[in-house]
CSV table of C-alpha atoms in Angstrom, one decimal:
chain,number,residue,atom,x,y,z
A,118,MET,CA,247.1,-105.7,282.4
A,119,LYS,CA,248.3,-107.1,279.1
A,120,ARG,CA,246.5,-106.0,275.9
A,121,TRP,CA,246.7,-108.2,272.8
A,122,LEU,CA,245.4,-108.3,269.3
A,123,ASN,CA,245.2,-111.1,266.8
A,124,ILE,CA,244.2,-109.8,263.3
A,125,GLY,CA,243.7,-112.9,261.2
A,126,ALA,CA,242.0,-113.7,257.9
A,127,ALA,CA,239.4,-116.2,259.2
A,128,VAL,CA,235.8,-115.0,259.3
A,129,ALA,CA,232.5,-116.6,260.4
A,130,VAL,CA,231.0,-116.5,257.0
A,131,LEU,CA,230.1,-119.4,254.6
A,132,ILE,CA,229.4,-119.2,250.9
A,133,ALA,CA,227.9,-122.3,249.4
A,134,GLY,CA,228.4,-123.2,245.8
A,135,SER,CA,231.3,-123.6,243.4
A,136,MET,CA,231.1,-120.0,242.3
A,137,ALA,CA,230.1,-117.2,244.7
A,138,SER,CA,229.0,-113.9,243.1
A,139,ALA,CA,227.1,-110.9,244.2
A,140,GLN,CA,225.2,-108.1,242.5
A,141,GLU,CA,223.9,-104.8,243.5
A,142,THR,CA,220.4,-104.0,242.4
A,143,GLY,CA,217.8,-101.3,242.9
A,144,SER,CA,217.3,-97.8,241.6
A,145,LEU,CA,220.2,-96.3,243.6
A,146,ILE,CA,222.7,-99.0,242.5
A,147,THR,CA,224.3,-98.9,239.1
A,148,ARG,CA,227.4,-101.1,239.5
A,149,LYS,CA,227.5,-104.2,237.3
A,150,PRO,CA,227.1,-107.6,239.1
A,151,ALA,CA,230.3,-108.7,240.7
A,152,GLN,CA,231.6,-112.1,239.8
A,153,ILE,CA,233.8,-113.2,242.7
A,154,ASP,CA,236.0,-116.2,242.3
A,155,SER,CA,235.4,-118.7,245.1
A,156,ARG,CA,239.2,-119.5,245.0
A,157,ASP,CA,239.9,-116.0,246.2
A,158,LYS,CA,240.7,-116.1,249.9
A,159,ASP,CA,238.9,-112.7,250.3
A,160,ALA,CA,235.9,-113.7,248.4
A,161,VAL,CA,233.6,-114.0,251.4
A,162,ARG,CA,234.5,-110.5,252.6
A,163,LYS,CA,234.1,-109.0,249.1
A,164,THR,CA,230.7,-110.6,248.8
A,165,LEU,CA,229.6,-109.4,252.2
A,166,GLU,CA,230.6,-105.8,251.3
A,167,ILE,CA,228.7,-105.8,248.1
A,168,PHE,CA,225.7,-107.6,249.6
A,169,SER,CA,225.6,-105.2,252.5
A,170,THR,CA,225.7,-102.2,250.2
A,171,CYS,CA,222.8,-103.5,248.1
A,172,VAL,CA,220.7,-104.3,251.2
A,173,MET,CA,221.4,-101.0,252.8
A,174,GLU,CA,220.2,-99.1,249.7
A,175,ARG,CA,217.1,-101.3,249.4
A,176,ALA,CA,216.2,-101.2,253.2
A,177,TYR,CA,217.7,-97.8,254.1
A,178,GLY,CA,214.9,-96.7,256.4
A,179,ARG,CA,215.1,-99.9,258.4
A,180,VAL,CA,218.9,-99.8,258.6
A,181,ILE,CA,218.8,-96.2,259.9
A,182,LYS,CA,216.3,-97.4,262.6
A,183,MET,CA,218.7,-100.1,263.5
A,184,VAL,CA,221.5,-97.6,264.1
A,185,ASP,CA,219.6,-96.1,267.1
A,186,MET,CA,218.6,-99.4,268.6
A,187,ARG,CA,220.2,-101.2,271.6
A,188,ILE,CA,221.5,-104.6,270.7
A,189,ASP,CA,220.4,-106.2,274.0
A,190,VAL,CA,216.7,-106.0,273.3
A,191,PRO,CA,214.6,-108.6,271.4
A,192,GLU,CA,213.5,-105.9,268.9
A,193,TYR,CA,217.1,-105.6,267.6
A,194,ALA,CA,217.3,-109.2,266.4
A,195,LYS,CA,213.9,-108.9,264.8
A,196,GLN,CA,215.0,-105.7,263.1
A,197,MET,CA,218.2,-107.3,261.8
A,198,ASP,CA,216.2,-110.3,260.5
A,199,SER,CA,213.8,-107.8,258.8
A,200,ILE,CA,216.7,-106.0,257.1
A,201,SER,CA,218.3,-109.2,255.8
A,202,SER,CA,215.1,-110.9,254.6
A,203,GLY,CA,213.7,-110.5,251.1
A,204,TYR,CA,216.8,-109.4,249.2
A,205,ASP,CA,217.9,-112.6,247.6
A,206,ASP,CA,218.5,-110.6,244.4
A,207,CYS,CA,221.3,-108.8,246.1
A,208,LEU,CA,223.2,-112.1,246.0
A,209,SER,CA,223.7,-114.3,243.0
A,210,GLY,CA,225.1,-117.8,242.7
A,211,GLY,CA,225.5,-118.8,246.4
A,212,ASP,CA,224.2,-118.6,249.9
A,213,LEU,CA,225.7,-116.0,252.4
A,214,ASN,CA,225.3,-117.1,256.0
A,215,VAL,CA,226.6,-114.4,258.4
A,216,THR,CA,226.1,-113.5,262.0
A,217,ASN,CA,224.2,-110.3,262.9
A,218,GLY,CA,227.4,-108.8,264.2
A,219,LEU,CA,229.3,-109.3,261.0
A,220,PHE,CA,226.4,-108.1,258.9
A,221,ARG,CA,226.0,-105.1,261.2
A,222,GLY,CA,229.6,-104.1,260.3
A,223,GLY,CA,228.9,-104.4,256.6
A,224,LEU,CA,225.9,-102.2,257.0
A,225,PHE,CA,227.8,-99.5,258.8
A,226,ARG,CA,230.5,-99.5,256.1
A,227,ALA,CA,227.8,-99.1,253.5
A,228,LEU,CA,226.1,-96.3,255.5
A,229,TYR,CA,229.4,-94.5,255.8
A,230,MET,CA,230.1,-94.7,252.1
A,231,ARG,CA,226.6,-93.6,251.2
A,232,GLU,CA,226.8,-90.6,253.5
A,233,PHE,CA,230.4,-89.5,253.3
A,234,LYS,CA,232.1,-91.5,250.5
A,235,LEU,CA,235.8,-90.6,251.2
A,236,ASP,CA,235.1,-86.9,252.1
A,237,GLY,CA,234.1,-87.3,255.7
A,238,PRO,CA,235.9,-85.6,258.7
A,239,VAL,CA,239.0,-87.2,260.0
A,240,MET,CA,239.7,-85.0,263.0
A,241,PHE,CA,237.6,-85.5,266.2
A,242,ASP,CA,238.2,-83.7,269.5
A,243,PRO,CA,238.9,-86.2,272.3
A,244,ALA,CA,236.1,-84.6,274.3
A,245,PHE,CA,233.6,-85.2,271.5
A,246,GLU,CA,231.0,-87.8,272.4
A,247,THR,CA,228.6,-89.7,270.2
A,248,GLY,CA,226.3,-90.6,273.2
A,249,TYR,CA,226.4,-94.3,272.3
A,250,ARG,CA,226.9,-95.4,275.9
A,251,ASP,CA,223.9,-93.4,277.0
A,252,ARG,CA,221.6,-95.7,275.0
A,253,TYR,CA,222.1,-98.4,277.7
A,254,PRO,CA,220.8,-98.2,281.2
A,255,ALA,CA,223.0,-99.3,284.1
A,256,PRO,CA,223.6,-102.0,285.2
A,257,TYR,CA,224.8,-103.0,281.8
A,258,SER,CA,224.0,-106.4,280.3
A,259,GLU,CA,226.8,-108.6,279.0
A,260,GLU,CA,225.8,-107.7,275.4
A,261,ALA,CA,225.7,-104.0,276.3
A,262,ARG,CA,229.2,-104.1,277.9
A,263,SER,CA,230.6,-105.8,274.8
A,264,SER,CA,229.0,-103.4,272.4
A,265,ILE,CA,230.1,-100.3,274.4
A,266,ALA,CA,233.6,-101.7,274.7
A,267,MET,CA,233.8,-102.3,270.9
A,268,GLU,CA,232.3,-98.9,270.1
A,269,SER,CA,234.7,-97.1,272.5
A,270,PHE,CA,237.6,-98.9,270.9
A,271,ALA,CA,236.5,-97.9,267.4
A,272,GLU,CA,235.9,-94.3,268.3
A,273,CYS,CA,239.3,-94.2,270.0
A,274,VAL,CA,241.1,-95.5,266.9
A,275,SER,CA,239.1,-93.1,264.7
A,276,ARG,CA,240.3,-90.2,266.9
A,277,ALA,CA,243.9,-91.4,266.9
A,278,ASP,CA,244.1,-91.8,263.1
A,279,GLY,CA,241.0,-90.8,261.3
A,280,VAL,CA,242.8,-90.6,257.9
A,281,ASN,CA,243.7,-94.3,257.8
A,282,VAL,CA,240.4,-95.4,259.4
A,283,ARG,CA,238.6,-93.7,256.5
A,284,VAL,CA,241.0,-95.3,254.0
A,285,LEU,CA,240.3,-98.7,255.5
A,286,VAL,CA,236.6,-98.3,255.5
A,287,GLY,CA,236.6,-97.2,251.9
A,288,SER,CA,238.9,-99.9,250.7
A,289,VAL,CA,237.9,-103.1,248.9
A,290,ALA,CA,238.5,-106.3,250.9
A,291,GLY,CA,241.8,-108.0,250.1
A,292,SER,CA,243.2,-105.0,248.3
A,293,SER,CA,246.6,-103.5,248.8
A,294,VAL,CA,245.0,-100.3,250.0
A,295,GLU,CA,243.2,-102.3,252.8
A,296,THR,CA,246.4,-104.1,253.8
A,297,ALA,CA,248.4,-100.8,253.9
A,298,ALA,CA,245.7,-99.1,256.0
A,299,ILE,CA,245.6,-102.0,258.5
A,300,GLN,CA,249.4,-101.9,258.8
A,301,ALA,CA,249.3,-98.1,259.4
A,302,LEU,CA,246.7,-98.5,262.1
A,303,ALA,CA,248.3,-101.4,263.9
A,304,PRO,CA,250.2,-99.2,266.4
A,305,LYS,CA,247.0,-97.4,267.3
A,306,LEU,CA,244.9,-100.4,268.1
A,307,GLY,CA,246.5,-101.7,271.3
A,308,PRO,CA,246.4,-98.4,273.2
A,309,CYS,CA,242.7,-98.1,272.4
A,310,ILE,CA,241.8,-101.4,274.2
A,311,ALA,CA,240.7,-100.6,277.8
A,312,GLN,CA,242.8,-102.0,280.6
A,313,GLY,CA,241.6,-105.5,281.5
A,314,ASN,CA,239.9,-106.1,278.1
A,315,GLN,CA,240.9,-108.7,275.5
A,316,ILE,CA,239.7,-108.3,272.0
A,317,ARG,CA,240.5,-110.8,269.2
A,318,PHE,CA,240.0,-109.3,265.7
A,319,THR,CA,239.7,-110.7,262.3
A,320,LYS,CA,240.0,-108.3,259.4
A,321,LEU,CA,236.2,-108.4,258.9
A,322,ILE,CA,235.5,-107.6,262.6
A,323,LEU,CA,238.0,-104.9,262.7
A,324,LYS,CA,236.8,-103.2,259.6
A,325,GLY,CA,233.2,-103.4,260.6
A,326,ALA,CA,233.8,-102.0,264.1
A,327,LEU,CA,235.9,-99.1,262.8
A,328,ALA,CA,233.2,-98.4,260.2
A,329,GLU,CA,230.6,-98.0,262.9
A,330,GLY,CA,232.9,-95.9,265.1
A,331,LEU,CA,233.8,-93.6,262.2
A,332,TYR,CA,230.2,-93.3,261.1
A,333,ARG,CA,228.9,-92.4,264.5
A,334,LEU,CA,231.7,-89.8,265.1
A,335,SER,CA,231.2,-88.3,261.6
A,336,MET,CA,227.4,-88.1,261.9
A,337,ALA,CA,227.7,-86.5,265.4
A,338,SER,CA,230.3,-84.1,264.0
A,339,LYS,CA,228.1,-83.2,261.0
A,340,SER,CA,225.1,-82.5,263.2
A,341,GLY,CA,227.2,-80.6,265.9
A,342,ALA,CA,225.7,-82.9,268.5
A,343,GLY,CA,227.4,-84.5,271.5
A,344,VAL,CA,230.2,-81.9,272.2
A,345,LYS,CA,230.9,-81.9,275.9
């Protein structure tokens, strides 16, 4: 079966207002408010990355609880709503409307940077398992199948080239570092898509998915769990 990828710049995010800016607040966040020019084609992704980091720090306990939840249960959507609510001060000068899937990717990127910064492991044994699939009982729901496929893909790419996945996760949206990392990873993506699957990526989806895969592998490696 043919595998294909389409890594584009379009994202399902809308920022309202003539000027979109975001700021990080809270006791654990010391960076100055980011003023993002709405004319910047990567403004929405930059804003989401800063917003996700701010929310993750403010709602860390709830975000960690989300990490272990199945996405195909009603409680998951409620948890995501809970995480995203009440943190308007993490965003200044606009409205950020984003799907749970895209916000999830931003949160995993923020979690990885909080836990590992750019010092996390980059080598993972092919036999090493995170146990993500075991969260879902068979027969799998459609949501479960999609989530498992995406996580399997992300873990595969992280095993194939952990160095560049880590660089990508730590890069700023729209930066030359991000572009170089995506270009370096391009040959690794296709072989990690299971036969019969078709996955269309935007930069935002790809980065969020790889952030989750790298985070799960790195946490499992850190704890010594999941080796088969």
